[in-house]
């Protein structure tokens, strides 16, 4: 793992409260083709990679690389037909444009669902995306979805404030 990736992984962990045992976020990823980083973090000691990248298979098995697919999502801001992340099909439930209160930049926010599971995708700027997988276990349900939304938007605002 490169130092830049480690740094962004720690930034994700800090800003999305992934170090807390009751965090509403299960795992998160941030991607920027332009800045050259792809970082993933899981809650606590959990490995976040399995949620964003299929471990089985490889190039040439007929499926596009998941990281490449995430890059496409950043460009398309989550296509209405949905997408497949780490072998899991996600359908877009909602999409909205939000003006960041701090920077004035436009943030694109989409809620994806896979059954009872939810994931927020925020595009903070061109070629910068944040993926926030909501913790669907235990108590919390829709409260976790709402709280994760706030954390995802705060992190996207942080990225925008940093010039991404």
Coordinates of N, CA and C in Angstrom, one line a residue:
X1 N 0.9 -1.2 0.0 CA 0.0 0.0 0.0 C 0.9 1.2 0.0
X2 N 0.6 2.2 -0.9 CA 1.4 3.4 -0.9 C 1.1 4.3 0.3
X3 N 2.1 5.2 0.6 CA 1.9 6.1 1.7 C 0.6 7.0 1.5
X4 N 0.4 7.4 0.2 CA -0.8 8.2 -0.1 C -2.1 7.4 0.2
X5 N -2.1 6.2 -0.2 CA -3.3 5.3 0.0 C -3.5 5.1 1.5
X6 N -2.4 4.9 2.3 CA -2.5 4.7 3.7 C -3.0 6.0 4.4
X7 N -2.5 7.2 3.9 CA -3.0 8.5 4.4 C -4.5 8.6 4.2
X8 N -4.9 8.3 3.0 CA -6.3 8.5 2.7 C -7.2 7.5 3.4
X9 N -6.7 6.3 3.6 CA -7.4 5.3 4.4 C -7.6 5.8 5.8
X10 N -6.6 6.4 6.4 CA -6.7 7.0 7.7 C -7.7 8.2 7.8
X11 N -7.6 9.0 6.7 CA -8.5 10.1 6.6 C -10.0 9.6 6.5
X12 N -10.2 8.6 5.7 CA -11.6 8.0 5.7 C -12.0 7.5 7.1
X13 N -11.1 6.8 7.7 CA -11.4 6.2 9.0 C -11.8 7.3 10.0
X14 N -11.0 8.4 10.0 CA -11.3 9.5 11.0 C -12.6 10.2 10.7
X15 N -12.7 10.6 9.4 CA -13.9 11.5 9.1 C -15.2 10.7 9.1
X16 N -15.2 9.4 8.9 CA -16.4 8.6 8.8 C -16.6 7.8 10.1
X17 N -15.9 8.1 11.2 CA -16.1 7.5 12.5 C -15.9 6.0 12.4
X18 N -15.1 5.5 11.6 CA -14.9 4.0 11.4 C -14.2 3.4 12.6
X19 N -13.6 4.2 13.5 CA -12.9 3.7 14.6 C -13.9 3.4 15.8
X20 N -15.1 3.9 15.7 CA -16.1 3.8 16.7 C -16.9 2.5 16.5
X21 N -17.1 1.8 17.6 CA -17.8 0.5 17.6 C -19.3 0.7 17.1
X22 N -19.9 1.8 17.4 CA -21.3 2.0 17.0 C -21.4 2.9 15.7
X23 N -20.4 2.9 14.9 CA -20.4 3.7 13.7 C -21.5 3.2 12.8
X24 N -22.3 4.1 12.2 CA -23.4 3.7 11.2 C -22.8 3.3 9.9
X25 N -21.5 3.4 9.7 CA -20.8 3.1 8.5 C -20.1 1.8 8.6
X26 N -20.3 0.9 7.7 CA -19.6 -0.4 7.7 C -18.2 -0.4 7.1
X27 N -18.2 0.3 5.9 CA -16.9 0.4 5.2 C -17.1 1.6 4.2
X28 N -15.9 2.2 3.8 CA -16.0 3.3 2.9 C -14.8 3.2 1.9
X29 N -15.0 3.9 0.8 CA -13.9 4.0 -0.2 C -13.9 5.4 -0.8
X30 N -12.7 5.9 -1.1 CA -12.6 7.2 -1.8 C -11.7 6.9 -3.0
X31 N -12.1 7.6 -4.1 CA -11.4 7.3 -5.4 C -11.3 8.6 -6.1
X32 N -10.1 8.8 -6.7 CA -9.8 10.0 -7.5 C -8.8 9.6 -8.6
X33 N -9.2 9.6 -9.8 CA -8.3 9.2 -10.9 C -7.3 10.4 -11.1
X34 N -7.8 11.6 -11.0 CA -6.9 12.7 -11.2 C -5.8 12.9 -10.1
X35 N -6.2 12.7 -8.8 CA -5.3 12.8 -7.7 C -4.5 11.6 -7.5
X36 N -4.9 10.5 -8.1 CA -4.2 9.2 -8.1 C -4.3 8.4 -6.8
X37 N -5.5 8.4 -6.2 CA -5.6 7.6 -5.0 C -6.9 6.8 -5.0
X38 N -6.8 5.6 -4.4 CA -8.0 4.8 -4.1 C -7.7 4.3 -2.8
X39 N -8.6 4.6 -1.8 CA -8.4 4.2 -0.4 C -9.7 3.5 0.1
X40 N -9.5 2.5 0.9 CA -10.6 1.8 1.5 C -10.4 1.6 3.0
X41 N -11.4 1.7 3.7 CA -11.3 1.5 5.2 C -12.6 0.8 5.6
X42 N -12.4 -0.1 6.6 CA -13.5 -0.9 7.2 C -13.6 -0.4 8.6
X43 N -14.8 -0.7 9.2 CA -15.0 -0.3 10.6 C -14.2 -1.1 11.6
X44 N -13.6 -0.5 12.5 CA -12.7 -1.2 13.5 C -11.6 -1.8 12.8
X45 N -11.4 -3.1 13.0 CA -10.3 -3.9 12.4 C -10.7 -4.6 11.1
X46 N -12.0 -4.4 10.7 CA -12.5 -5.1 9.5 C -11.8 -4.6 8.2
X47 N -11.6 -5.5 7.4 CA -11.0 -5.2 6.1 C -12.1 -4.7 5.2
X48 N -12.0 -3.4 4.6 CA -13.0 -2.9 3.8 C -13.0 -3.3 2.3
X49 N -11.8 -3.9 1.9 CA -11.6 -4.3 0.5 C -12.7 -5.2 -0.1
X50 N -13.1 -6.2 0.7 CA -14.1 -7.1 0.1 C -15.4 -6.5 -0.3
X51 N -15.7 -5.3 0.3 CA -17.0 -4.6 -0.1 C -16.9 -3.8 -1.4
X52 N -15.6 -3.6 -1.8 CA -15.4 -2.8 -3.0 C -14.7 -3.4 -4.1
X53 N -14.1 -4.6 -3.9 CA -13.3 -5.2 -4.9 C -13.5 -6.7 -4.8
X54 N -14.0 -7.4 -5.9 CA -14.1 -8.8 -5.8 C -12.8 -9.5 -5.7
X55 N -12.7 -10.5 -4.8 CA -11.4 -11.1 -4.5 C -11.2 -12.3 -5.5
X56 N -12.3 -12.9 -5.9 CA -12.2 -14.1 -6.8 C -12.1 -13.6 -8.2
X57 N -11.6 -14.4 -9.1 CA -11.5 -14.0 -10.5 C -10.3 -13.1 -10.8
X58 N -10.2 -12.6 -12.0 CA -9.1 -11.7 -12.3 C -9.4 -11.1 -13.7
X59 N -8.4 -10.4 -14.2 CA -8.5 -9.8 -15.5 C -8.8 -10.9 -16.6
X60 N -9.7 -10.7 -17.5 CA -10.0 -11.6 -18.5 C -11.1 -12.6 -18.2
X61 N -11.7 -12.5 -17.0 CA -12.8 -13.4 -16.6 C -14.2 -13.0 -17.1
X62 N -14.2 -11.9 -17.9 CA -15.5 -11.4 -18.4 C -16.1 -10.3 -17.7
X63 N -15.7 -10.1 -16.4 CA -16.2 -8.9 -15.6 C -15.2 -7.8 -15.6
X64 N -15.7 -6.6 -15.7 CA -14.7 -5.5 -15.6 C -14.1 -5.4 -14.2
X65 N -12.9 -4.9 -14.1 CA -12.3 -4.7 -12.8 C -13.2 -3.8 -12.0
X66 N -13.4 -4.1 -10.7 CA -14.3 -3.3 -9.9 C -13.8 -1.9 -9.7
X67 N -12.5 -1.7 -9.6 CA -12.0 -0.3 -9.4 C -12.2 0.5 -10.7
X68 N -12.1 -0.1 -11.8 CA -12.4 0.5 -13.1 C -13.9 0.9 -13.1
X69 N -14.7 0.0 -12.6 CA -16.2 0.2 -12.6 C -16.5 1.4 -11.7
X70 N -15.8 1.5 -10.5 CA -16.0 2.7 -9.6 C -15.6 4.0 -10.3
X71 N -14.5 3.9 -11.1 CA -14.1 5.1 -11.9 C -15.3 5.5 -12.8
X72 N -15.9 4.6 -13.5 CA -17.0 4.9 -14.4 C -18.2 5.5 -13.6
X73 N -18.4 5.0 -12.4 CA -19.5 5.5 -11.6 C -19.2 7.0 -11.3
X74 N -18.0 7.3 -11.0 CA -17.7 8.7 -10.8 C -18.0 9.6 -12.0
X75 N -17.7 9.1 -13.2 CA -18.1 9.8 -14.4 C -19.6 9.9 -14.6
X76 N -20.3 8.8 -14.4 CA -21.7 8.8 -14.7 C -22.6 9.2 -13.5
X77 N -21.9 9.3 -12.3 CA -22.7 9.6 -11.1 C -23.8 8.6 -10.8
X78 N -23.5 7.4 -10.9 CA -24.4 6.2 -10.7 C -25.5 6.2 -11.7
X79 N -25.3 5.4 -12.7 CA -26.3 5.2 -13.8 C -27.6 4.7 -13.2
X80 N -28.7 5.2 -13.8 CA -30.0 4.7 -13.3 C -30.2 3.2 -13.2
X81 N -29.6 2.5 -14.1 CA -29.7 1.1 -14.2 C -29.0 0.4 -13.0
X82 N -28.2 1.2 -12.3 CA -27.4 0.6 -11.2 C -26.0 0.2 -11.6
X83 N -25.4 -0.5 -10.7 CA -24.0 -1.0 -11.0 C -23.7 -2.2 -10.1
X84 N -22.6 -2.8 -10.5 CA -22.1 -4.0 -9.7 C -20.8 -3.6 -9.1
X85 N -20.8 -3.7 -7.7 CA -19.6 -3.5 -7.0 C -19.2 -4.8 -6.2
X86 N -18.0 -5.2 -6.5 CA -17.5 -6.5 -5.8 C -18.5 -7.6 -6.0
X87 N -19.1 -7.7 -7.2 CA -20.0 -8.8 -7.5 C -21.4 -8.6 -7.0
X88 N -21.7 -7.5 -6.3 CA -23.0 -7.3 -5.8 C -23.7 -6.2 -6.6
X89 N -25.0 -6.6 -7.1 CA -25.7 -5.6 -7.9 C -26.4 -4.5 -7.0
X90 N -26.2 -3.3 -7.3 CA -26.8 -2.2 -6.6 C -27.6 -1.4 -7.5
X91 N -28.8 -1.0 -7.0 CA -29.8 -0.2 -7.8 C -29.9 1.2 -7.2
X92 N -29.9 2.2 -8.1 CA -30.0 3.6 -7.6 C -31.4 3.8 -7.1
X93 N -31.6 4.3 -5.9 CA -32.9 4.6 -5.4 C -33.2 6.1 -5.5
X94 N -32.2 6.9 -5.3 CA -32.4 8.3 -5.4 C -31.1 9.0 -5.8
X95 N -31.3 10.2 -6.3 CA -30.1 11.0 -6.7 C -30.5 12.5 -6.5
X96 N -29.6 13.3 -5.9 CA -29.8 14.7 -5.7 C -28.5 15.5 -5.8
X97 N -28.7 16.7 -6.2 CA -27.6 17.7 -6.3 C -27.7 18.6 -5.1
X98 N -26.6 18.7 -4.4 CA -26.5 19.5 -3.1 C -25.4 20.5 -3.3
X99 N -25.7 21.7 -2.9 CA -24.6 22.8 -2.9 C -23.9 22.7 -1.6
X100 N -22.6 22.5 -1.6 CA -21.9 22.5 -0.3 C -21.9 23.9 0.3
X101 N -22.3 23.9 1.6 CA -22.4 25.2 2.3 C -21.1 25.9 2.5
X102 N -20.0 25.1 2.6 CA -18.7 25.7 2.9 C -18.0 26.3 1.6
X103 N -18.0 25.4 0.6 CA -17.2 25.8 -0.6 C -18.1 26.3 -1.8
X104 N -19.4 26.0 -1.7 CA -20.3 26.4 -2.7 C -20.3 25.5 -3.9
X105 N -19.5 24.5 -3.9 CA -19.4 23.5 -5.0 C -20.6 22.5 -5.0
X106 N -20.9 22.0 -6.1 CA -22.0 21.0 -6.2 C -21.6 19.6 -5.8
X107 N -22.3 19.0 -5.0 CA -22.1 17.6 -4.6 C -23.2 16.8 -5.2
X108 N -22.9 15.7 -5.8 CA -23.9 14.8 -6.4 C -24.0 13.6 -5.4
X109 N -25.2 13.3 -4.9 CA -25.4 12.3 -3.9 C -26.4 11.3 -4.5
X110 N -26.1 10.0 -4.4 CA -27.0 8.9 -4.8 C -27.1 7.9 -3.7
X111 N -28.3 7.4 -3.5 CA -28.5 6.3 -2.6 C -28.7 5.0 -3.4
X112 N -27.8 4.0 -3.1 CA -27.9 2.7 -3.8 C -28.5 1.7 -2.8
X113 N -29.2 0.7 -3.3 CA -29.8 -0.3 -2.5 C -29.5 -1.7 -3.1
X114 N -29.3 -2.7 -2.2 CA -29.2 -4.1 -2.6 C -30.0 -4.8 -1.5
X115 N -31.2 -5.0 -1.8 CA -32.1 -5.6 -0.7 C -32.2 -4.6 0.4
X116 N -31.9 -5.1 1.6 CA -31.9 -4.2 2.8 C -30.7 -3.4 3.0
X117 N -29.7 -3.7 2.2 CA -28.4 -2.9 2.3 C -28.4 -1.6 1.6
X118 N -27.7 -0.6 2.1 CA -27.7 0.7 1.5 C -26.3 1.2 1.4
X119 N -26.0 2.0 0.3 CA -24.7 2.6 0.2 C -24.9 4.0 -0.4
X120 N -24.2 5.0 0.1 CA -24.2 6.3 -0.4 C -23.0 6.5 -1.3
X121 N -23.3 7.2 -2.5 CA -22.2 7.5 -3.4 C -22.2 9.0 -3.5
X122 N -21.1 9.7 -3.2 CA -21.1 11.1 -3.3 C -19.9 11.5 -4.3
X123 N -20.3 12.3 -5.3 CA -19.3 12.8 -6.2 C -19.0 14.2 -5.8
X124 N -17.8 14.4 -5.2 CA -17.4 15.7 -4.7 C -17.0 16.7 -5.8
X125 N -16.3 16.1 -6.8 CA -15.8 16.9 -7.9 C -15.6 16.0 -9.1
X126 N -15.1 16.5 -10.2 CA -14.9 15.7 -11.3 C -13.8 14.6 -10.9
X127 N -14.2 13.4 -11.2 CA -13.3 12.2 -10.9 C -13.0 12.0 -9.4
X128 N -13.8 12.5 -8.5 CA -13.6 12.2 -7.1 C -14.9 11.6 -6.6
X129 N -14.9 10.4 -6.1 CA -16.1 9.8 -5.5 C -15.8 9.2 -4.2
X130 N -16.9 9.2 -3.3 CA -16.8 8.6 -2.0 C -17.9 7.6 -2.0
X131 N -17.6 6.4 -1.5 CA -18.6 5.3 -1.4 C -18.7 5.0 0.1
X132 N -19.9 5.0 0.7 CA -20.1 4.8 2.1 C -21.2 3.7 2.3
X133 N -20.7 2.5 2.7 CA -21.6 1.4 2.9 C -22.2 1.5 4.3
X134 N -23.5 1.5 4.4 CA -24.2 1.7 5.7 C -24.2 0.3 6.4
X135 N -24.0 0.4 7.7 CA -24.1 -0.8 8.6 C -25.5 -1.2 8.7
X136 N -25.9 -2.4 8.1 CA -27.2 -2.9 8.1 C -27.6 -3.8 9.2
X137 N -26.6 -4.1 10.0 CA -26.8 -5.1 11.1 C -27.2 -4.3 12.4
X138 N -27.9 -5.1 13.3 CA -28.3 -4.6 14.6 C -29.4 -3.5 14.5
X139 N -29.4 -2.7 15.6 CA -30.5 -1.7 15.6 C -30.0 -0.5 14.8
X140 N -30.9 0.3 14.4 CA -30.5 1.6 13.8 C -31.2 1.7 12.4
X141 N -31.2 0.7 11.6 CA -31.9 0.7 10.3 C -31.8 2.0 9.6
X142 N -33.0 2.7 9.4 CA -33.0 4.0 8.7 C -32.2 5.1 9.4
X143 N -32.1 5.0 10.7 CA -31.3 6.0 11.4 C -29.8 5.9 10.9
X144 N -29.3 4.7 10.7 CA -28.0 4.5 10.2 C -27.8 5.1 8.8
X145 N -28.9 4.9 8.0 CA -28.9 5.4 6.6 C -28.8 6.9 6.7
X146 N -29.6 7.6 7.5 CA -29.6 9.0 7.7 C -28.2 9.5 8.2
X147 N -27.7 8.9 9.3 CA -26.5 9.3 9.9 C -25.3 9.1 8.9
X148 N -25.3 8.0 8.1 CA -24.3 7.8 7.1 C -24.3 8.8 6.0
X149 N -25.5 9.2 5.7 CA -25.7 10.3 4.7 C -24.9 11.6 5.1
X150 N -25.2 11.9 6.4 CA -24.5 13.1 6.9 C -23.0 13.0 6.9
X151 N -22.5 11.8 7.3 CA -21.1 11.6 7.4 C -20.5 11.6 6.0
X152 N -21.2 11.0 5.0 CA -20.7 11.0 3.6 C -20.6 12.4 3.0
X153 N -21.7 13.2 3.3 CA -21.7 14.6 2.8 C -20.6 15.5 3.5
X154 N -20.4 15.2 4.8 CA -19.3 16.0 5.5 C -17.9 15.6 4.9
X155 N -17.7 14.3 4.6 CA -16.5 13.9 4.1 C -16.3 14.5 2.7
X156 N -17.3 14.5 1.9 CA -17.3 15.1 0.5 C -17.0 16.6 0.6
X157 N -17.6 17.3 1.6 CA -17.3 18.7 1.8 C -15.9 18.9 2.2
X158 N -15.3 18.0 3.0 CA -13.9 18.1 3.4 C -13.0 17.9 2.2
X159 N -13.4 17.0 1.3 CA -12.6 16.8 0.1 C -12.6 18.1 -0.8
X160 N -13.9 18.6 -0.9 CA -14.0 19.9 -1.7 C -13.2 21.0 -1.1
X161 N -13.2 21.1 0.2 CA -12.4 22.1 0.9 C -10.9 22.0 0.7
X162 N -10.5 20.7 0.5 CA -9.1 20.4 0.2 C -8.7 20.6 -1.2
X163 N -9.7 21.0 -2.0 CA -9.4 21.3 -3.4 C -9.6 20.1 -4.4
X164 N -10.2 19.0 -3.9 CA -10.5 17.9 -4.7 C -11.8 18.0 -5.4

